[in-house]
Structure formats: structure tokens, C-alpha cells
Short mmCIF file of C-alpha atoms and ligand atoms in Angstrom, two decimals:
data_model
loop_
_atom_site.label_atom_id
_atom_site.label_comp_id
_atom_site.label_asym_id
_atom_site.label_seq_id
_atom_site.Cartn_x
_atom_site.Cartn_y
_atom_site.Cartn_z
CA MET A 1 33.92 -45.26 18.18
CA ARG A 2 31.89 -47.80 16.19
CA LYS A 3 31.40 -47.06 12.49
CA PHE A 4 27.63 -46.95 12.70
CA LEU A 5 27.24 -45.94 9.04
CA GLY A 6 29.78 -48.52 7.85
CA GLU A 7 32.86 -47.99 5.70
CA LYS A 8 32.67 -44.96 3.46
CA GLN A 9 32.83 -45.74 -0.25
CA THR A 10 31.10 -43.20 -2.48
CA GLY A 11 30.14 -40.89 0.38
CA LEU A 12 26.54 -40.77 -0.90
CA ILE A 13 23.54 -40.88 1.44
CA PHE A 14 20.30 -41.30 -0.52
CA ALA A 15 17.37 -39.39 1.00
CA ALA A 16 14.49 -41.85 0.53
CA ASP A 17 11.86 -39.11 0.67
CA LEU A 18 9.36 -40.45 -1.84
CA PRO A 19 5.93 -41.09 -0.28
CA THR A 20 6.00 -44.88 0.10
CA PHE A 21 8.43 -47.75 0.66
CA GLU A 22 7.70 -49.06 -2.83
CA ASP A 23 8.33 -45.68 -4.49
CA ASN A 24 11.74 -45.47 -2.80
CA ALA A 25 12.50 -49.11 -3.57
CA ARG A 26 11.97 -48.51 -7.29
CA VAL A 27 14.73 -45.87 -7.23
CA LEU A 28 16.99 -47.78 -4.85
CA ASP A 29 16.78 -50.96 -6.95
CA ALA A 30 18.50 -48.96 -9.70
CA ILE A 31 21.06 -46.99 -7.69
CA SER A 32 21.84 -48.95 -4.51
CA GLU A 33 25.33 -49.96 -5.66
CA PHE A 34 26.34 -46.27 -5.49
CA VAL A 35 24.74 -45.63 -2.13
CA ASP A 36 26.59 -45.92 1.20
CA VAL A 37 23.63 -45.15 3.46
CA ILE A 38 19.85 -44.83 3.09
CA LYS A 39 18.25 -41.92 4.95
CA VAL A 40 14.60 -41.90 6.02
CA CYS A 41 12.70 -38.85 7.25
CA ASN A 42 9.61 -38.24 9.38
CA PRO A 43 6.99 -38.28 6.60
CA LEU A 44 8.00 -41.75 5.36
CA VAL A 45 8.20 -43.19 8.88
CA MET A 46 4.82 -41.66 9.76
CA ARG A 47 3.20 -43.15 6.67
CA GLU A 48 4.85 -46.55 6.63
CA GLY A 49 5.74 -47.06 10.29
CA ALA A 50 9.11 -47.51 11.96
CA ALA A 51 9.32 -51.05 10.56
CA THR A 52 10.18 -49.49 7.21
CA ILE A 53 13.66 -48.78 8.63
CA ARG A 54 14.43 -52.50 8.96
CA LYS A 55 12.73 -53.30 5.64
CA LEU A 56 15.08 -50.92 3.82
CA ALA A 57 18.15 -52.05 5.78
CA GLU A 58 17.47 -55.71 4.99
CA ARG A 59 16.44 -55.32 1.37
CA TYR A 60 19.60 -53.36 0.47
CA SER A 61 22.02 -54.58 3.18
CA LYS A 62 22.80 -50.93 3.93
CA PRO A 63 22.80 -48.85 7.10
CA VAL A 64 19.67 -46.74 7.52
CA PHE A 65 19.99 -43.26 9.02
CA ALA A 66 16.77 -42.09 10.67
CA ASP A 67 16.68 -38.34 10.11
CA LEU A 68 13.83 -37.86 12.58
CA LYS A 69 15.08 -34.46 13.87
CA VAL A 70 14.54 -35.45 17.48
CA ALA A 71 13.89 -32.30 19.54
CA ASP A 72 11.98 -32.95 22.75
CA VAL A 73 12.61 -33.21 26.47
CA PRO A 74 15.10 -35.95 27.29
CA HIS A 75 12.76 -38.80 28.26
CA THR A 76 10.65 -38.34 25.11
CA SER A 77 13.66 -37.96 22.80
CA ALA A 78 15.15 -41.12 24.32
CA GLN A 79 12.03 -43.11 23.37
CA ILE A 80 12.41 -42.08 19.73
CA VAL A 81 16.06 -43.14 19.73
CA LYS A 82 15.08 -46.50 21.21
CA ILE A 83 12.41 -47.02 18.55
CA VAL A 84 15.08 -46.44 15.88
CA ALA A 85 17.42 -48.92 17.59
CA ASP A 86 14.66 -51.53 17.98
CA ASN A 87 13.80 -51.21 14.30
CA GLY A 88 17.28 -51.79 12.94
CA GLY A 89 18.37 -48.19 12.37
CA SER A 90 22.08 -47.37 12.38
CA ALA A 91 21.99 -43.67 13.24
CA VAL A 92 19.52 -41.01 14.31
CA MET A 93 19.51 -37.21 13.97
CA VAL A 94 18.99 -35.23 17.17
CA HIS A 95 18.75 -31.42 17.24
CA GLY A 96 21.74 -29.92 19.07
CA PHE A 97 19.57 -27.24 20.66
CA VAL A 98 18.05 -29.80 23.06
CA GLY A 99 21.23 -29.28 25.09
CA PRO A 100 23.62 -31.57 26.94
CA ASP A 101 21.03 -33.41 29.07
CA GLY A 102 18.91 -34.20 26.02
CA ILE A 103 21.91 -35.40 24.01
CA SER A 104 23.22 -37.44 26.91
CA GLU A 105 19.90 -39.25 27.43
CA CYS A 106 19.74 -39.98 23.69
CA MET A 107 23.25 -41.44 23.85
CA GLU A 108 22.21 -43.65 26.77
CA ALA A 109 19.10 -44.81 24.91
CA ALA A 110 21.23 -45.53 21.83
CA ASN A 111 23.24 -47.94 23.98
CA ASP A 112 26.00 -48.14 21.37
CA LYS A 113 23.57 -49.69 18.87
CA VAL A 114 22.77 -46.44 17.05
CA GLY A 115 25.02 -43.46 16.29
CA ILE A 116 23.81 -40.05 17.42
CA ILE A 117 24.20 -37.34 14.77
CA ILE A 118 23.64 -33.77 15.88
CA GLN A 119 21.66 -31.42 13.64
CA LEU A 120 23.41 -28.02 13.62
CA GLU A 121 22.36 -25.65 10.84
CA LEU A 122 19.35 -25.96 8.56
CA THR A 123 20.08 -25.52 4.85
CA ASN A 124 17.06 -23.34 4.02
CA PRO A 125 17.45 -19.53 4.03
CA GLY A 126 15.56 -19.36 7.35
CA GLY A 127 18.17 -21.69 8.84
CA LYS A 128 20.60 -18.78 8.73
CA ILE A 129 18.45 -16.72 11.08
CA PHE A 130 18.14 -18.93 14.15
CA THR A 131 20.29 -22.05 13.69
CA ALA A 132 23.45 -20.62 12.09
CA PRO A 133 24.30 -18.27 15.01
CA ILE A 134 24.31 -21.18 17.50
CA ALA A 135 25.64 -23.91 15.20
CA ASN A 136 29.31 -23.57 16.20
CA ASP A 137 28.42 -23.74 19.90
CA MET A 138 26.36 -26.87 19.27
CA ALA A 139 29.28 -28.35 17.30
CA ARG A 140 31.58 -27.71 20.29
CA LEU A 141 29.09 -29.42 22.58
CA ALA A 142 28.78 -32.39 20.19
CA ALA A 143 32.56 -32.80 20.16
CA GLU A 144 32.83 -32.53 23.96
CA MET A 145 30.14 -35.16 24.37
CA GLY A 146 31.81 -37.56 21.95
CA VAL A 147 28.84 -38.06 19.64
CA TYR A 148 29.20 -40.11 16.47
CA GLY A 149 28.71 -37.16 14.14
CA THR A 150 27.08 -33.88 13.19
CA GLN A 151 25.10 -32.46 10.30
CA ALA A 152 26.40 -29.48 8.32
CA PRO A 153 24.83 -27.53 5.44
CA GLY A 154 26.10 -29.06 2.20
CA ASN A 155 25.14 -25.93 0.31
CA ARG A 156 27.53 -23.81 2.45
CA PRO A 157 30.98 -25.44 2.09
CA ASN A 158 32.67 -22.75 4.20
CA ARG A 159 30.42 -23.78 7.09
CA ILE A 160 31.36 -27.45 6.64
CA ALA A 161 35.05 -26.50 6.88
CA GLU A 162 34.41 -24.41 9.99
CA ILE A 163 32.44 -27.21 11.66
CA ARG A 164 35.15 -29.76 10.75
CA GLY A 165 37.69 -27.44 12.37
CA ILE A 166 35.63 -27.39 15.57
CA ILE A 167 34.81 -31.10 15.90
CA GLY A 168 38.14 -32.49 14.68
CA PRO A 169 38.85 -35.29 12.21
CA GLU A 170 37.05 -38.19 13.90
CA PRO A 171 33.25 -37.56 13.88
CA VAL A 172 31.33 -38.02 10.64
CA ILE A 173 29.70 -34.97 9.07
CA VAL A 174 26.54 -35.57 7.04
CA CYS A 175 25.86 -32.75 4.61
CA CYS A 176 22.37 -32.17 3.33
CA GLY A 177 21.53 -29.67 0.62
CA VAL A 178 23.50 -31.29 -2.21
CA GLY A 179 21.80 -31.27 -5.61
CA ALA A 180 18.36 -29.62 -5.49
CA GLN A 181 19.43 -27.12 -2.81
CA GLY A 182 22.56 -26.11 -4.70
CA GLY A 183 25.37 -27.97 -2.89
CA LYS A 184 28.01 -29.96 -4.80
CA HIS A 185 29.37 -33.34 -3.67
CA SER A 186 32.97 -32.49 -4.67
CA GLU A 187 32.86 -29.27 -2.64
CA VAL A 188 31.41 -31.09 0.36
CA MET A 189 34.24 -33.63 0.25
CA GLN A 190 36.87 -30.91 -0.19
CA ALA A 191 35.50 -28.95 2.78
CA GLY A 192 35.78 -31.96 5.09
CA GLY A 193 32.30 -33.46 4.88
CA THR A 194 32.07 -37.25 5.20
CA TYR A 195 28.78 -37.78 3.35
CA SER A 196 26.55 -35.83 0.96
CA ILE A 197 22.82 -36.32 1.36
CA VAL A 198 20.93 -36.24 -1.94
CA GLY A 199 17.22 -36.75 -2.53
CA ARG A 200 15.33 -34.87 -5.25
CA ALA A 201 18.28 -34.52 -7.65
CA ILE A 202 18.23 -38.33 -7.88
CA TYR A 203 14.65 -39.49 -7.36
CA ASN A 204 13.10 -36.81 -9.58
CA ALA A 205 15.50 -37.49 -12.46
CA ASP A 206 14.33 -39.36 -15.55
CA ASP A 207 17.41 -41.56 -15.23
CA PRO A 208 18.41 -41.89 -11.55
CA VAL A 209 21.65 -43.76 -12.37
CA ARG A 210 22.87 -40.95 -14.60
CA ALA A 211 21.80 -38.47 -11.94
CA VAL A 212 23.90 -40.30 -9.33
CA GLU A 213 26.87 -40.33 -11.69
CA ALA A 214 26.45 -36.60 -12.22
CA VAL A 215 26.35 -35.98 -8.47
CA LEU A 216 29.46 -38.07 -7.82
CA ILE A 217 31.67 -36.47 -10.52
O1 LIG B 1 16.97 -31.41 -0.97
P1 LIG B 1 16.92 -32.89 -1.15
O2 LIG B 1 15.75 -33.40 -1.94
O3 LIG B 1 18.24 -33.45 -1.64
O4 LIG B 1 16.68 -33.55 0.31
C1 LIG B 1 17.47 -33.23 1.41
C2 LIG B 1 17.14 -34.13 2.57
O5 LIG B 1 17.94 -33.73 3.68
C3 LIG B 1 15.70 -34.09 3.04
O6 LIG B 1 15.36 -35.38 3.54
C4 LIG B 1 15.71 -33.09 4.15
O7 LIG B 1 14.71 -33.32 5.11
C5 LIG B 1 17.10 -33.30 4.77
N1 LIG B 1 17.70 -32.15 5.43
C6 LIG B 1 17.86 -30.94 4.81
O8 LIG B 1 17.55 -30.79 3.63
C7 LIG B 1 18.44 -29.88 5.53
C8 LIG B 1 18.84 -30.03 6.83
O9 LIG B 1 19.40 -29.06 7.49
C9 LIG B 1 18.68 -31.29 7.41
C10 LIG B 1 18.11 -32.32 6.69
#
């Protein structure tokens, strides 16, 4: 399996969730040396266009993970994956609940240029109601299908460990919910997570470099 997100160093994925490219660039200019991967989400891509993926990748020479939460019928989901690939993205998040045909068509569209990462369990309290009960089944499916990785809730380390147990040592696990949502990077790493995703705890801090250092302790 290709290392779509590159070699792990700090294990930090920065969630570039500020409103514009320039807002995110101001923070990234200060902290990029600590960042393994830059993550973009739907609001930024809707405002700035898909080209912002390549702009970030080139400016910082880092892989960009498009957390676009793809969740449609296969032929529509596949188009989104292709847009990410065509715009220089390295990985894309696809909801596991789309099922095997949806995941398979996304993998075909990715054409080994982009890693497919399966969203399993949302970190918000409501995520426990509908996504948590099916998350282990979706993790099993992800492992069977040989995807590049899965998401896991970084604010529930026991769930990361459980998901790691299901998918085995190879796939990456990206763990959102570290920092502002209560998760801790050290606990994510200990539980078997590959990366912590951190946004607000860094970009809302008066001193983003100190905030990164605090996260990585
Ligand atoms: O809470 P933060 O500001 O560190 O941002 C977390 C990021 O991770 C944000 O982009 C959000 O959309 C994403 N994310 C979750 O928070 C929870 C999930 O289950 C999946 C993605």
C-alpha cells in the first residue's frame, strides 16, 4: 500500500478550518514544520474552490487530506474523489455507511493516486447515537476492502484501540477530536492512532507554535 500521507513524523494533522486560504496560511507559515499533513474540510473547499487543495500542498510541500465526508451514491461519490485527485489531494474521507459498492467505486476513482479513508464514528455526542453502533462493522468492511485507512474518535481512546484491533496494524487511523473536543495526542498514540487531527486548539491560540508544542507533549 502506498503511503499516501507520507512518512509519519509528529503524527499531527492540522485542520485548516479557518474561513480563507490566507487565514490558514498565516497559521501554517508559523507551524508547518510540526505538521505532517494538512486537512481541508467542505466549508473551505466550497469558499475557495478545489484548487485550494493544490495551493496548500505546493506552498507547504505537504500532503493534503480532503475531509469532504463523501456520502452519496457511487457514481456521485466517485466524481468527488476524482476532483480531489485532479487537484493534488493525497487522501479523501468517505463515510463507511455508503457500503461496499460505494467504497469500491471510490477506490476505483482514486486510481491509486489518492488514499481512501473511511469515516466511522463522529466525535460529537450525537455521533454515539447512530454512528457508534455501526462503527465496528464499518471498520471490518474497511479492512476487508483494503482501504488506506479509517477515522476514529480521538476523544474516545478506547474506541481507537478497539478499531485498531479490528483493522490490524497496517491501515492508518486518523483521529479527530484532539484539543478543543477533549482528546489528547499522547492518548491517541498510545491507543494505536496514527495521526491526531487538531484545528481550533491551534488556530484559535494566541501563540499557535506554543499551542502545537502543548498538543505534542
Ligand atoms: O475540533 P477541531 O477544531 O480540532 O476540528 C476537528 C476537525 O476534524 C474538523 O475539521 C472536523 O470537521 C473534523 N472531524 C471531527 O471533528 C469529527 C469527526 O468525526 C470527523 C472529522
